[in-house]
Short mmCIF file of C-alpha atoms and ligand atoms in Angstrom, two decimals:
data_model
loop_
_atom_site.label_atom_id
_atom_site.label_comp_id
_atom_site.label_asym_id
_atom_site.label_seq_id
_atom_site.Cartn_x
_atom_site.Cartn_y
_atom_site.Cartn_z
CA UNK A 1 10.19 6.25 -12.56
CA UNK A 2 10.36 8.32 -9.40
CA UNK A 3 13.73 9.30 -7.96
CA UNK A 4 14.44 8.27 -4.36
CA UNK A 5 16.08 11.13 -2.44
CA UNK A 6 16.65 12.48 1.03
CA UNK A 7 14.81 15.56 2.30
CA UNK A 8 17.92 17.57 1.45
CA UNK A 9 17.72 16.32 -2.13
CA UNK A 10 14.04 17.26 -2.23
CA UNK A 11 14.85 20.75 -1.00
CA UNK A 12 17.42 21.21 -3.75
CA UNK A 13 14.97 19.99 -6.39
CA UNK A 14 12.13 22.25 -5.21
CA UNK A 15 14.41 25.27 -5.02
CA UNK A 16 14.96 24.98 -8.77
CA UNK A 17 11.37 26.19 -9.28
CA UNK A 18 11.01 29.03 -6.76
CA UNK A 19 7.98 30.51 -8.54
CA UNK A 20 5.93 27.33 -8.65
CA UNK A 21 3.01 27.36 -6.20
CA UNK A 22 3.40 24.61 -3.62
CA UNK A 23 0.98 22.76 -1.36
CA UNK A 24 1.53 20.05 1.24
CA UNK A 25 -1.25 17.57 1.94
CA UNK A 26 -1.19 16.19 5.49
CA UNK A 27 -3.59 14.34 7.74
CA UNK A 28 -4.08 15.30 11.37
CA UNK A 29 -1.37 12.86 12.50
CA UNK A 30 1.28 14.16 10.15
CA UNK A 31 0.17 17.73 10.79
CA UNK A 32 0.91 17.16 14.49
CA UNK A 33 3.97 14.90 14.34
CA UNK A 34 5.77 15.40 11.02
CA UNK A 35 5.07 18.79 9.47
CA UNK A 36 7.39 20.83 11.70
CA UNK A 37 10.21 18.33 11.05
CA UNK A 38 9.65 18.63 7.31
CA UNK A 39 9.57 22.43 7.38
CA UNK A 40 12.73 22.55 9.50
CA UNK A 41 14.58 20.51 6.87
CA UNK A 42 13.02 21.77 3.63
CA UNK A 43 13.00 25.56 3.49
CA UNK A 44 11.70 25.48 -0.10
CA UNK A 45 8.34 24.56 1.44
CA UNK A 46 8.12 27.42 3.96
CA UNK A 47 5.51 29.28 1.93
CA UNK A 48 3.56 26.16 0.93
CA UNK A 49 -0.18 26.00 1.46
CA UNK A 50 -1.12 23.27 3.98
CA UNK A 51 -4.14 21.12 3.19
CA UNK A 52 -5.31 18.80 5.96
CA UNK A 53 -7.46 15.72 5.36
CA UNK A 54 -9.01 13.19 7.76
CA UNK A 55 -7.07 10.17 9.00
CA UNK A 56 -7.76 6.71 7.57
CA UNK A 57 -8.98 4.74 4.60
CA UNK A 58 -12.55 6.03 4.89
CA UNK A 59 -11.25 9.41 3.70
CA UNK A 60 -9.80 8.10 0.43
CA UNK A 61 -12.86 9.38 -1.40
CA UNK A 62 -13.98 11.55 -4.26
CA UNK A 63 -15.21 14.07 -1.65
CA UNK A 64 -11.72 14.46 -0.18
CA UNK A 65 -10.32 14.70 -3.69
CA UNK A 66 -12.84 17.43 -4.59
CA UNK A 67 -12.05 19.42 -1.46
CA UNK A 68 -8.37 19.47 -2.44
CA UNK A 69 -8.79 20.38 -6.11
CA UNK A 70 -11.30 23.12 -5.25
CA UNK A 71 -8.79 24.62 -2.86
CA UNK A 72 -5.99 24.41 -5.45
CA UNK A 73 -8.22 26.06 -8.05
CA UNK A 74 -9.30 28.79 -5.61
CA UNK A 75 -5.66 29.59 -4.84
CA UNK A 76 -4.72 29.74 -8.53
CA UNK A 77 -2.55 26.61 -8.73
CA UNK A 78 -1.62 26.03 -12.36
CA UNK A 79 -0.07 23.07 -14.17
CA UNK A 80 3.42 24.09 -13.07
CA UNK A 81 2.44 23.87 -9.40
CA UNK A 82 3.91 21.26 -7.07
CA UNK A 83 2.03 19.02 -4.68
CA UNK A 84 3.69 17.30 -1.73
CA UNK A 85 2.24 14.34 0.20
CA UNK A 86 3.29 14.05 3.84
CA UNK A 87 1.71 10.94 5.26
CA UNK A 88 0.79 7.32 4.89
CA UNK A 89 -0.82 5.48 2.00
CA UNK A 90 -4.12 7.37 2.12
CA UNK A 91 -2.36 10.72 1.77
CA UNK A 92 0.04 9.50 -0.94
CA UNK A 93 -2.81 7.87 -2.89
CA UNK A 94 -4.95 11.01 -2.81
CA UNK A 95 -2.03 13.27 -3.74
CA UNK A 96 -1.12 10.88 -6.56
CA UNK A 97 -4.70 11.03 -7.83
CA UNK A 98 -4.84 14.82 -7.65
CA UNK A 99 -1.44 15.05 -9.32
CA UNK A 100 -2.60 12.77 -12.15
CA UNK A 101 -5.75 14.74 -12.88
CA UNK A 102 -5.57 18.39 -11.79
CA UNK A 103 -4.84 20.51 -14.89
CA UNK A 104 -4.23 17.14 -16.60
CA UNK A 105 -1.27 16.48 -14.33
CA UNK A 106 1.00 18.36 -11.96
CA UNK A 107 4.26 17.27 -10.33
CA UNK A 108 3.99 15.34 -7.08
CA UNK A 109 6.52 14.67 -4.33
CA UNK A 110 5.91 11.86 -1.86
CA UNK A 111 7.20 11.95 1.70
CA UNK A 112 5.93 8.70 3.21
CA UNK A 113 5.77 8.76 7.01
CA UNK A 114 4.62 5.19 7.61
CA UNK A 115 6.42 1.94 6.92
CA UNK A 116 3.63 0.84 4.62
CA UNK A 117 3.83 3.97 2.49
CA UNK A 118 7.64 3.75 2.33
CA UNK A 119 7.74 0.18 1.07
CA UNK A 120 4.61 0.16 -1.05
CA UNK A 121 2.08 2.98 -1.43
CA UNK A 122 4.40 5.87 -2.28
CA UNK A 123 6.48 4.06 -4.89
CA UNK A 124 5.57 2.65 -8.26
CA UNK A 125 3.17 5.38 -9.35
CA UNK A 126 -0.15 3.68 -8.59
CA UNK A 127 -2.76 5.86 -6.96
CA UNK A 128 -6.44 5.35 -6.29
CA UNK A 129 -9.64 6.36 -4.56
CA UNK A 130 -12.23 4.04 -3.07
CA UNK A 131 -15.86 3.90 -4.16
CA UNK A 132 -17.94 3.33 -1.06
CA UNK A 133 -16.21 0.58 0.87
CA UNK A 134 -14.67 -0.97 -2.23
CA UNK A 135 -11.01 -0.22 -2.35
CA UNK A 136 -9.05 1.42 -5.14
CA UNK A 137 -11.77 1.48 -7.79
CA UNK A 138 -10.56 4.55 -9.69
CA UNK A 139 -6.99 5.58 -10.18
CA UNK A 140 -3.98 6.11 -12.37
CA UNK A 141 -0.45 4.88 -12.81
CA UNK A 142 1.60 8.06 -12.87
CA UNK A 143 4.97 8.38 -11.17
CA UNK A 144 5.74 11.07 -8.64
CA UNK A 145 8.83 13.15 -9.39
CA UNK A 146 10.55 12.28 -6.14
CA UNK A 147 9.97 9.98 -3.17
CA UNK A 148 11.85 10.97 0.00
CA UNK A 149 12.74 8.32 2.48
CA UNK A 150 13.52 9.58 5.97
CA UNK A 151 13.08 6.83 8.54
CA UNK A 152 13.24 9.34 11.40
CA UNK A 153 9.49 9.84 10.72
CA UNK A 154 9.00 6.28 11.99
CA UNK A 155 10.10 7.34 15.49
CA UNK A 156 6.59 8.70 16.19
CA UNK A 157 4.79 5.88 14.38
CA UNK A 158 2.68 3.63 16.66
CA UNK A 159 3.77 -0.03 16.92
CA UNK A 160 0.57 -1.20 15.22
CA UNK A 161 1.41 0.88 12.15
CA UNK A 162 4.89 -0.65 12.03
CA UNK A 163 3.29 -4.12 12.08
CA UNK A 164 0.97 -2.96 9.34
CA UNK A 165 3.89 -2.09 7.10
CA UNK A 166 5.77 -5.24 8.10
CA UNK A 167 3.09 -7.32 6.37
CA UNK A 168 3.79 -5.65 3.01
CA UNK A 169 7.50 -6.19 3.67
CA UNK A 170 6.96 -9.88 4.38
CA UNK A 171 4.84 -10.06 1.23
CA UNK A 172 7.67 -8.52 -0.79
CA UNK A 173 10.19 -11.01 0.57
CA UNK A 174 7.80 -13.94 0.11
CA UNK A 175 7.30 -13.22 -3.59
CA UNK A 176 10.92 -12.48 -4.47
CA UNK A 177 13.61 -12.99 -1.85
CA UNK A 178 13.82 -16.14 0.23
CA UNK A 179 16.90 -15.12 2.24
CA UNK A 180 15.32 -11.80 3.18
CA UNK A 181 12.17 -13.54 4.40
CA UNK A 182 14.12 -15.91 6.63
CA UNK A 183 16.11 -12.98 7.99
CA UNK A 184 12.95 -11.02 8.68
CA UNK A 185 11.18 -13.72 10.67
CA UNK A 186 14.01 -13.75 13.19
CA UNK A 187 12.34 -10.48 14.31
CA UNK A 188 8.92 -9.37 15.52
CA UNK A 189 6.68 -7.53 13.02
CA UNK A 190 7.31 -4.26 14.89
CA UNK A 191 11.07 -4.74 14.55
CA UNK A 192 10.69 -5.58 10.86
CA UNK A 193 8.59 -2.45 10.32
CA UNK A 194 11.21 -0.10 11.75
CA UNK A 195 14.30 -1.74 10.23
CA UNK A 196 15.79 0.64 7.65
CA UNK A 197 17.83 -2.05 5.93
CA UNK A 198 14.75 -4.26 5.45
CA UNK A 199 12.75 -1.23 4.29
CA UNK A 200 15.31 -0.30 1.66
CA UNK A 201 15.64 -3.90 0.45
CA UNK A 202 11.87 -4.13 0.03
CA UNK A 203 11.73 -0.82 -1.83
CA UNK A 204 14.42 -2.07 -4.18
CA UNK A 205 12.57 -5.32 -4.88
CA UNK A 206 9.37 -3.41 -5.63
CA UNK A 207 11.13 -0.89 -7.86
CA UNK A 208 12.92 -3.65 -9.77
CA UNK A 209 9.54 -5.28 -10.46
CA UNK A 210 7.81 -2.01 -11.39
CA UNK A 211 10.65 -1.05 -13.73
CA UNK A 212 9.97 -4.22 -15.74
CA UNK A 213 6.17 -3.85 -15.74
CA UNK A 214 5.07 -0.33 -14.79
CA UNK A 215 1.49 -0.73 -16.01
CA UNK A 216 0.69 -3.92 -14.16
CA UNK A 217 0.28 -6.06 -17.27
CA UNK A 218 2.36 -8.97 -16.06
CA UNK A 219 4.85 -9.50 -13.26
CA UNK A 220 3.85 -6.42 -11.24
CA UNK A 221 0.77 -8.43 -10.35
CA UNK A 222 3.02 -10.45 -8.03
CA UNK A 223 2.88 -7.48 -5.66
CA UNK A 224 -0.78 -8.35 -5.11
CA UNK A 225 0.11 -11.51 -3.20
CA UNK A 226 -2.33 -11.76 -0.30
CA UNK A 227 -4.48 -8.94 -1.62
CA UNK A 228 -7.27 -10.87 -3.39
CA UNK A 229 -8.81 -11.95 -0.11
CA UNK A 230 -7.10 -9.16 1.84
CA UNK A 231 -8.84 -6.35 -0.06
CA UNK A 232 -12.23 -8.01 0.40
CA UNK A 233 -11.66 -8.34 4.14
CA UNK A 234 -10.54 -4.75 4.33
CA UNK A 235 -13.67 -3.60 2.47
CA UNK A 236 -15.97 -5.58 4.78
CA UNK A 237 -14.16 -4.09 7.77
CA UNK A 238 -14.74 -0.55 6.51
CA UNK A 239 -18.41 -1.38 5.97
CA UNK A 240 -18.87 -3.06 9.36
CA UNK A 241 -16.86 -0.42 11.17
CA UNK A 242 -14.28 -3.03 12.25
CA UNK A 243 -10.97 -1.40 13.14
CA UNK A 244 -8.61 -3.09 10.70
CA UNK A 245 -5.52 -1.85 8.91
CA UNK A 246 -4.57 -2.79 5.34
CA UNK A 247 -1.64 -4.97 6.42
CA UNK A 248 -3.77 -6.80 8.98
CA UNK A 249 -6.19 -7.76 6.20
CA UNK A 250 -3.35 -8.72 3.86
CA UNK A 251 -1.85 -10.97 6.56
CA UNK A 252 -5.10 -12.98 6.47
CA UNK A 253 -5.06 -12.89 2.68
CA UNK A 254 -1.49 -14.24 2.60
CA UNK A 255 -2.39 -17.07 4.95
CA UNK A 256 -5.14 -18.30 2.62
CA UNK A 257 -3.12 -17.68 -0.54
CA UNK A 258 -0.51 -19.99 0.98
CA UNK A 259 -3.20 -22.62 1.58
CA UNK A 260 -4.06 -22.34 -2.11
CA UNK A 261 -0.40 -22.62 -3.19
CA UNK A 262 -0.51 -26.31 -4.02
CA UNK A 263 3.09 -26.54 -5.28
CA UNK A 264 4.63 -24.96 -2.20
CA UNK A 265 6.48 -27.42 0.07
CA UNK A 266 4.48 -28.14 3.22
CA UNK A 267 7.38 -27.38 5.57
CA UNK A 268 7.71 -23.90 4.02
CA UNK A 269 3.95 -23.35 4.23
CA UNK A 270 4.09 -24.21 7.91
CA UNK A 271 6.91 -21.76 8.61
CA UNK A 272 4.97 -18.86 7.07
CA UNK A 273 1.62 -19.85 8.55
CA UNK A 274 3.15 -20.21 12.03
CA UNK A 275 4.67 -16.73 11.88
CA UNK A 276 1.48 -15.10 10.60
CA UNK A 277 -0.89 -16.83 13.04
CA UNK A 278 1.41 -16.14 16.00
CA UNK A 279 1.57 -12.41 15.28
CA UNK A 280 -1.76 -11.48 13.65
CA UNK A 281 -5.46 -12.01 14.34
CA UNK A 282 -6.46 -14.32 11.49
CA UNK A 283 -9.88 -15.47 12.72
CA UNK A 284 -12.48 -15.22 9.98
CA UNK A 285 -15.65 -15.99 11.92
CA UNK A 286 -16.73 -12.36 12.13
CA UNK A 287 -17.01 -12.08 8.34
CA UNK A 288 -20.00 -13.09 6.25
CA UNK A 289 -18.87 -15.32 3.36
CA UNK A 290 -21.40 -13.83 0.96
CA UNK A 291 -20.08 -10.37 1.70
CA UNK A 292 -16.56 -11.61 1.18
CA UNK A 293 -17.26 -13.05 -2.25
CA UNK A 294 -19.34 -10.02 -3.26
CA UNK A 295 -16.32 -7.83 -2.67
CA UNK A 296 -14.02 -10.32 -4.36
CA UNK A 297 -16.32 -10.32 -7.40
CA UNK A 298 -15.79 -6.55 -7.66
CA UNK A 299 -12.01 -7.04 -7.73
CA UNK A 300 -10.54 -5.58 -10.94
CA UNK A 301 -8.27 -8.58 -11.40
CA UNK A 302 -10.94 -11.31 -11.55
CA UNK A 303 -12.61 -12.57 -14.70
CA UNK A 304 -15.10 -15.19 -15.94
CA UNK A 305 -16.32 -16.20 -12.51
CA UNK A 306 -12.84 -17.20 -11.34
CA UNK A 307 -10.64 -15.42 -8.88
CA UNK A 308 -7.19 -14.34 -9.93
CA UNK A 309 -4.55 -15.15 -7.33
CA UNK A 310 -0.83 -14.77 -6.90
CA UNK A 311 0.45 -18.01 -5.40
CA UNK A 312 3.81 -19.16 -4.11
CA UNK A 313 5.92 -21.93 -5.58
CA UNK A 314 8.16 -21.62 -2.59
CA UNK A 315 9.29 -18.90 -0.21
CA UNK A 316 10.80 -16.22 -2.46
CA UNK A 317 9.22 -17.46 -5.70
CA UNK A 318 5.74 -16.49 -6.86
CA UNK A 319 3.47 -16.99 -9.86
CA UNK A 320 0.78 -14.53 -10.90
CA UNK A 321 -2.45 -15.05 -12.86
CA UNK A 322 -3.46 -18.24 -11.06
CA UNK A 323 -7.17 -18.98 -11.40
CA UNK A 324 -9.04 -20.20 -8.35
CA UNK A 325 -12.68 -21.31 -8.54
CA UNK A 326 -15.35 -20.37 -6.01
CA UNK A 327 -15.46 -24.03 -4.92
CA UNK A 328 -11.72 -24.14 -4.24
CA UNK A 329 -11.99 -20.92 -2.31
CA UNK A 330 -14.86 -22.20 -0.23
CA UNK A 331 -12.92 -25.37 0.62
CA UNK A 332 -9.89 -23.39 1.72
CA UNK A 333 -11.77 -20.82 3.75
CA UNK A 334 -13.83 -23.58 5.32
CA UNK A 335 -16.75 -21.35 6.18
CA UNK A 336 -19.33 -23.11 8.28
CA UNK A 337 -23.00 -22.99 7.26
CA UNK A 338 -22.47 -20.30 4.69
CA UNK A 339 -22.95 -20.54 0.96
CA UNK A 340 -20.47 -19.07 -1.48
N1 LIG B 401 0.74 -2.23 -4.40
C1 LIG B 401 0.87 -3.01 -5.57
C2 LIG B 401 1.53 -2.27 -6.69
O1 LIG B 401 2.02 -1.18 -6.51
O2 LIG B 401 1.54 -2.78 -7.78
#
């Protein structure tokens, strides 16, 4: 698994290979707000090549990937080279993908600058690219060497991005830690998304799960709570040009996964649903149900015409591999005048 270090620890590790070629992948946000901070703290990266990609999920493509590997090849990067991601989940996913494939694998170093990337995208080794609007269709599980957590990067993060990460944090608590969830909902999503203690607790929960099931064959699937519907909504949003972040889609997905969680006590359901509906836009009327199920049918986790859900037994306890039929889904989503 990856090691979790400070920027100072990263500097020491990179200094051990002074002759390795180094590149830092940024997007325009991290180029403007984070790169100078990184370079002021990590002198081992002073000579690194800087590769800038576009901001946002629509750039998590084969084309972006090709532009990076062509540049690495042009500059003579070999299999001992080192690739650093400075950014959110799109940057860490692309760097992970490049690191898994270029020269059959080079070392990667993740410096997540968003809450979401700190608690989820940068850790656990999963990386992916989208095909068209469909999320995460090709990818690898390959661990970065080091993930650096420096919450000072969150100081320049917009409130909406903190909320975005807070959803993955709430998800983590909902599947595994009841006390943490109750503690979190004493706060607004923005406060959750900038709280270092909550961030570190969520990272630990995720790492404990990944350690037991790195290749997503069993309990790691719990981390997909809220994502079965959430990914489909996110894909439709990319297609329709609706401005929606991953966490905002997962918040909707969690709401409906809770509806489907038939064993969960109603009072607990109501607590979670109240918090989500008070803080996130969960209206579904702008989505076409057929589109939604088309995207859900493309989900890697579904089989035999049934959807594969993670459901909650109670707050802090989840079960993976729960089959849900199209009819059940239709009932829960309650779409008017639309066929599944
Ligand atoms: N984001 C889910 C996982 O890493 O398994």
